[in-house]
Coordinates of C-alpha atoms and ligand atoms in Angstrom, one line a residue:
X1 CA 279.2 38.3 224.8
X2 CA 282.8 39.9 225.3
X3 CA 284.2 41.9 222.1
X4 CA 287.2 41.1 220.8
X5 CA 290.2 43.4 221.2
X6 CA 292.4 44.0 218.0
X7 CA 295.2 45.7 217.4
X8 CA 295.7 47.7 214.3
X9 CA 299.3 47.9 214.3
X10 CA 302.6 47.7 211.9
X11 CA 305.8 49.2 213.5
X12 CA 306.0 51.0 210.4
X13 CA 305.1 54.6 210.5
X14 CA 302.8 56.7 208.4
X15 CA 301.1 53.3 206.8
X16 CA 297.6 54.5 207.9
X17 CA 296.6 52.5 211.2
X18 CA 295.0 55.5 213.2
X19 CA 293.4 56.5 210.0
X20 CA 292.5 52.5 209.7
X21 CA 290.9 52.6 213.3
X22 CA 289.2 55.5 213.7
X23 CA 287.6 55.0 209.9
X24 CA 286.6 51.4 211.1
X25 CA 285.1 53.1 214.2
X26 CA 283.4 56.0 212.4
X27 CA 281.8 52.6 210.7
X28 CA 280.6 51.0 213.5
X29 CA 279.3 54.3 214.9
X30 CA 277.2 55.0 211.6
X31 CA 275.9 51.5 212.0
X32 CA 274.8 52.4 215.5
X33 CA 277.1 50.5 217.0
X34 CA 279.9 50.9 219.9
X35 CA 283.0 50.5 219.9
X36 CA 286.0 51.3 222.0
X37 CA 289.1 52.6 220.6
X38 CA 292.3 52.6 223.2
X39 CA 295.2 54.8 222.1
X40 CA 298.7 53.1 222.2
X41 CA 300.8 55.5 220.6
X42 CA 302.5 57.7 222.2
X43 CA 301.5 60.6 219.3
X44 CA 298.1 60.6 220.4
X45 CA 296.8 60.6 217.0
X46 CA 293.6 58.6 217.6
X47 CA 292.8 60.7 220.6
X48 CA 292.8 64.2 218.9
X49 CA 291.4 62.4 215.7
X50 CA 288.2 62.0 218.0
X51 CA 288.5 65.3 219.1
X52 CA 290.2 64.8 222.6
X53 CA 292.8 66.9 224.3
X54 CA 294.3 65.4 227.5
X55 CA 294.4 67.0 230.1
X56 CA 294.0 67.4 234.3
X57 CA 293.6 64.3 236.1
X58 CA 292.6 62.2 233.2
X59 CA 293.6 58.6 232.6
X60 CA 295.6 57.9 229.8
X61 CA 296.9 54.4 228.5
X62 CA 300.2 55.5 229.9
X63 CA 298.7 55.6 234.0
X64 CA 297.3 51.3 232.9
X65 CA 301.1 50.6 231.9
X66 CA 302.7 52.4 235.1
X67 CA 300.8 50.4 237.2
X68 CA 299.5 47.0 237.6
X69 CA 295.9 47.1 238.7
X70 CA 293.1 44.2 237.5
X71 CA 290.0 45.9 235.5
X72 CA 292.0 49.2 236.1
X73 CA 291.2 49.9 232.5
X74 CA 287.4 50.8 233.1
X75 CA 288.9 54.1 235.0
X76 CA 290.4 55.6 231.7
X77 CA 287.2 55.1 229.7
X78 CA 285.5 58.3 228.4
X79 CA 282.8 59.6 225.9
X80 CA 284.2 61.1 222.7
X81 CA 282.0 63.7 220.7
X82 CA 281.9 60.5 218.1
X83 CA 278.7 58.7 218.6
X84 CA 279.2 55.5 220.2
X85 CA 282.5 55.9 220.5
X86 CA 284.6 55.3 223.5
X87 CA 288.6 56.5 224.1
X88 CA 291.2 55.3 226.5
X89 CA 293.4 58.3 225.4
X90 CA 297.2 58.7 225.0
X91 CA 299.2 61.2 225.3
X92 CA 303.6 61.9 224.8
X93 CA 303.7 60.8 228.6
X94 CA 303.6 57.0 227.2
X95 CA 306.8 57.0 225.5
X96 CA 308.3 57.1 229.2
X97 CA 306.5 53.3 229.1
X98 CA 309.3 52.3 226.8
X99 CA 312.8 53.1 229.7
X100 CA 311.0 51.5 232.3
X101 CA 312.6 48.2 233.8
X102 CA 309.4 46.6 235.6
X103 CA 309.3 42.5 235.1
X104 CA 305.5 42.8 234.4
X105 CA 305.4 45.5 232.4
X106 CA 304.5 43.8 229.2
X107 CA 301.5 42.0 230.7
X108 CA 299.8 44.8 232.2
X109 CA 297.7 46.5 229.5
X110 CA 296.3 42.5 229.9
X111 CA 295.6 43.2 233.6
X112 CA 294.5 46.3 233.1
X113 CA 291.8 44.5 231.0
X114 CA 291.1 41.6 233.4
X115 CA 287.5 40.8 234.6
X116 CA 286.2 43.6 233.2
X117 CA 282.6 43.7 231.3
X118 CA 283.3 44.9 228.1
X119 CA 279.3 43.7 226.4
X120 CA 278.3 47.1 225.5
X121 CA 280.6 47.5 222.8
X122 CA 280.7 45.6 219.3
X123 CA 285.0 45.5 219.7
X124 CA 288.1 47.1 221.4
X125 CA 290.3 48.5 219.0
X126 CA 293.9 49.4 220.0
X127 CA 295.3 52.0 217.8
X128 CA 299.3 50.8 218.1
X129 CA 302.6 52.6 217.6
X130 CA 304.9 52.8 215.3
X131 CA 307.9 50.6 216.8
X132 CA 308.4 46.8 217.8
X133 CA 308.6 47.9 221.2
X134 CA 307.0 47.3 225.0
X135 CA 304.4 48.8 224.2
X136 CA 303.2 46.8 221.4
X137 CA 304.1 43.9 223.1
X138 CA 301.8 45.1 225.7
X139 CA 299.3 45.7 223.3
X140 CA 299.9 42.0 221.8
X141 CA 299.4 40.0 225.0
X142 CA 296.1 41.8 225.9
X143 CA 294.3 41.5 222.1
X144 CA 292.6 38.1 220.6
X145 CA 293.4 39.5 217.1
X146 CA 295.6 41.4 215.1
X147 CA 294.8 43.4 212.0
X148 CA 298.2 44.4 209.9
X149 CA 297.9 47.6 207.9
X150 CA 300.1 48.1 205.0
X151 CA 300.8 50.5 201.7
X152 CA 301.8 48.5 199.0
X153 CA 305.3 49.3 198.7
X154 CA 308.5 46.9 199.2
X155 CA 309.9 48.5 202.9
X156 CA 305.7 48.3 204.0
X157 CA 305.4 44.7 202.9
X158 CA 308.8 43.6 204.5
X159 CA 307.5 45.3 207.5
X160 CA 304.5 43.0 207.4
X161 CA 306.6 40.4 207.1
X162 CA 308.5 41.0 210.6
X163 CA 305.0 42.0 212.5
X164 CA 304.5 38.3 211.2
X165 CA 307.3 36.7 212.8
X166 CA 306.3 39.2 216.1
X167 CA 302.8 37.9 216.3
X168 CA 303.9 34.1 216.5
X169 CA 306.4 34.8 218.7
X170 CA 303.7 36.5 221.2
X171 CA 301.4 33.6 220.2
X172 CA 303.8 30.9 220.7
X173 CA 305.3 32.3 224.2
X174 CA 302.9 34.8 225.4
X175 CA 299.8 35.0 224.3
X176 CA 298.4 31.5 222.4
X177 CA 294.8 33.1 221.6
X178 CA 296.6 35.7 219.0
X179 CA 295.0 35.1 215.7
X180 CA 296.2 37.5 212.7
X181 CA 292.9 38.3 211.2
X182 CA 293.9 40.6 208.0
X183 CA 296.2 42.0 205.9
X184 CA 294.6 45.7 205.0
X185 CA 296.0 47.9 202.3
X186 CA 295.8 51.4 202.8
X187 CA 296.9 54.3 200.9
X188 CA 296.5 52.8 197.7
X189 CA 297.2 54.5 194.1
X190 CA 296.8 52.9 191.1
X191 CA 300.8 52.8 190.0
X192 CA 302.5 49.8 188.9
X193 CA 304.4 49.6 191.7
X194 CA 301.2 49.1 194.1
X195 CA 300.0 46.7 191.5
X196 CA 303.2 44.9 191.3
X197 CA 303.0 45.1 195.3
X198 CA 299.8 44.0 196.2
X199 CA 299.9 41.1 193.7
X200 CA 303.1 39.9 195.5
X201 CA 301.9 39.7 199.2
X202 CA 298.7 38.1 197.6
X203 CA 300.6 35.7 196.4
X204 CA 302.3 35.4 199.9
X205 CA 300.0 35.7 202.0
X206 CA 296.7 34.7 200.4
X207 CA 293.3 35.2 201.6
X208 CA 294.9 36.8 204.6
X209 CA 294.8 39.5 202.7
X210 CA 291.8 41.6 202.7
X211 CA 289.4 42.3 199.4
X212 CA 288.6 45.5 200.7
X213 CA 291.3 47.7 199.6
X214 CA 291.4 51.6 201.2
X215 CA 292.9 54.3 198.5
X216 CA 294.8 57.0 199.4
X217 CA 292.1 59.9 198.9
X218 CA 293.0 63.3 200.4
X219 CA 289.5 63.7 201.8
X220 CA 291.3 61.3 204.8
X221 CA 292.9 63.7 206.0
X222 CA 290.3 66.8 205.5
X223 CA 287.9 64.2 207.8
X224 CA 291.0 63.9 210.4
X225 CA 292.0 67.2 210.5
X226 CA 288.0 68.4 210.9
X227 CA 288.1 65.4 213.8
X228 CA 284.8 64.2 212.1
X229 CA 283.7 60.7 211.6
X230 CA 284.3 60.2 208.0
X231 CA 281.1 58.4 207.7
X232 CA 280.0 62.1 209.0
X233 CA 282.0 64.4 206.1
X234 CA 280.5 65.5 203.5
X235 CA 282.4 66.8 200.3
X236 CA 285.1 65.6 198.4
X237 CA 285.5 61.7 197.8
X238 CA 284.4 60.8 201.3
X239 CA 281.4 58.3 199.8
X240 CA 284.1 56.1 198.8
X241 CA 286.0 56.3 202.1
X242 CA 282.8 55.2 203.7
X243 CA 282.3 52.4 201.4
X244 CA 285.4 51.0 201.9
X245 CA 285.7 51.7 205.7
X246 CA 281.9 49.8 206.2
X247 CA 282.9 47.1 203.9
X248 CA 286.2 46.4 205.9
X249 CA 284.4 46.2 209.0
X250 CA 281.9 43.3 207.1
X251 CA 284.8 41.8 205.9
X252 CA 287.0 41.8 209.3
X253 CA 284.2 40.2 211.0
X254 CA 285.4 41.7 214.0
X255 CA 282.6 41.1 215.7
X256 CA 282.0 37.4 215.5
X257 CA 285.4 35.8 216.2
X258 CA 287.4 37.0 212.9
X259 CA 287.6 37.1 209.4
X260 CA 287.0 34.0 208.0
Ligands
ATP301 N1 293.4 56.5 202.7 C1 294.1 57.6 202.9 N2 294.2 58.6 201.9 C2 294.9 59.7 202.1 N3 295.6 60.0 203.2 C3 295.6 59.1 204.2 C4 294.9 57.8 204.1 N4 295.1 57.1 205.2 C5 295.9 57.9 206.0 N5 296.2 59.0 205.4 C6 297.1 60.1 205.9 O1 298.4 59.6 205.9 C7 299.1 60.1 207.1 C8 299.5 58.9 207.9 O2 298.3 58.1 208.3 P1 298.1 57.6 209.7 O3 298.4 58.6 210.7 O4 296.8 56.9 209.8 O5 299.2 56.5 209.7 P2 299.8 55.7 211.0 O6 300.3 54.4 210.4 O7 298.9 55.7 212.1 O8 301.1 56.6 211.3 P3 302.0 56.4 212.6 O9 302.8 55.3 212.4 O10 302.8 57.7 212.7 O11 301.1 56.2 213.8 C9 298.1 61.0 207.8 O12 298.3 62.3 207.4 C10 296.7 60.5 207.3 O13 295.7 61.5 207.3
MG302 MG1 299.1 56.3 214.0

């Protein structure tokens, strides 16, 4: 069976999809799992979070976007130091992605993707940028699903609200097999503006909106900076992290066709 491919994305920045991605990885990983993570930010966030520097000849998403080969993606796979977990890195050189003209440009990260046996792992997991632009459009066209991350405050929540209307446009012209499987609130604190926040896009959106809920504990970003699984890290309030990152990976579903 194929895995499906989801993007964690929101074109807003700083909301907490690398940490989202690689936490949902570090899940799967602990579970003995595989999963493979492709970098599509031009930060390369996710690939030093797992501990990878690029460099030489290596294959980055960037080299799958400046060219349009079929399967070409299974050349810019490589081993991370995370157990069973795999990186298509990324590197600054993708940001070039965003001036370039090409006609096909938006459909080859779907190419680059074509034919090729993905069995092994449990599901592809594209960590996107932070921008409504070509190369989340890319990223759109080659995924089956789409998992929003959020904070609960008012310019996060209207941000959700326009990676909405992007996903049905990509579903209805592009891509029809797009499904948005979650909602995911991240960095939360218990103020009354998160409560007042997270009680309004329930009320919007409804059980698109996950139960798990990820707080905003600094131990995040000790496990980042350390580039250690968090399921890994011990010290501070890293149990909870891994309780909520292994019961948002139950919850997703991401393995058996989406959330239901
Ligand atoms: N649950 C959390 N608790 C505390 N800090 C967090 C949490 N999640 C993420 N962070 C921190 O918040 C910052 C932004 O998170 P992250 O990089 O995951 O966001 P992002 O949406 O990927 O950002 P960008 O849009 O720039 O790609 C980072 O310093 C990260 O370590
Ligand atoms: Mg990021």
């Amino acid at each position: 069976m194929q895995p499906r491919k989801i993007a964690i994305a929101n074109q807003k920045g700083g909301v907490g999809k690398t940490a989202t991605a690689l936490g949902l990885a570090s899940a799967v990983s602990a579970k003995g799992g595989k999963v493979l993570v492709v970098d599509a930010d031009s930060q390369g966030n996710a690939t030093n979070g797992l501990g990878v520097t690029v460099e030489g000849d290596m294959l980055t998403t960037y080299h799958l976007m400046n060219q349009t080969v079929e399967g070409g993606a299974a050349n810019a796979v490589i081993a991370t130091d995370w157990g069973g977990v795999d990186l298509i890195p990324a590197d600054e050189e993708l940001g070039k992605i965003e001036s370039d003209g090409s006609n096909d440009l938006v459909f080859r990260l779907d190419v680059a993707f074509e034919g090729l046996d993905l069995s092994p792992y449990d599901v592809v997991l594209f960590d996107c940028p932070p921008s409504l632009g070509k190369v989340l459009f890319a990223v759109l066209i080659a995924c089956d699903g789409v998992v929003a991350v959020t904070e609960p405050t008012i310019d996060s929540v209207h941000g959700v609200e326009r990676l909405d209307e992007t996903i049905r446009t990509v579903r209805k012209r592009a891509n029809p097999r797009l499904n948005f499987d979650k909602i995911v609130l991240s960095r939360r604190r218990g103020t009354a503006e998160h409560n007042f926040r997270e009680t309004e896009l329930r009320e919007v959106y409804g059980d698109l909106v996950a139960r798990t809920i990820i707080p905003e504990l600094a131990t995040r970003q000790d496990a980042h900076s350390a580039r250690t699984p968090i399921h890994q890290f011990r010290g501070g309030r890293a149990i909870s992290l891994q309780t909520a990152y292994s019961d948002l990976f139950a919850e997703l579903s991401l393995t058996t066709g989406g959330a239901s």
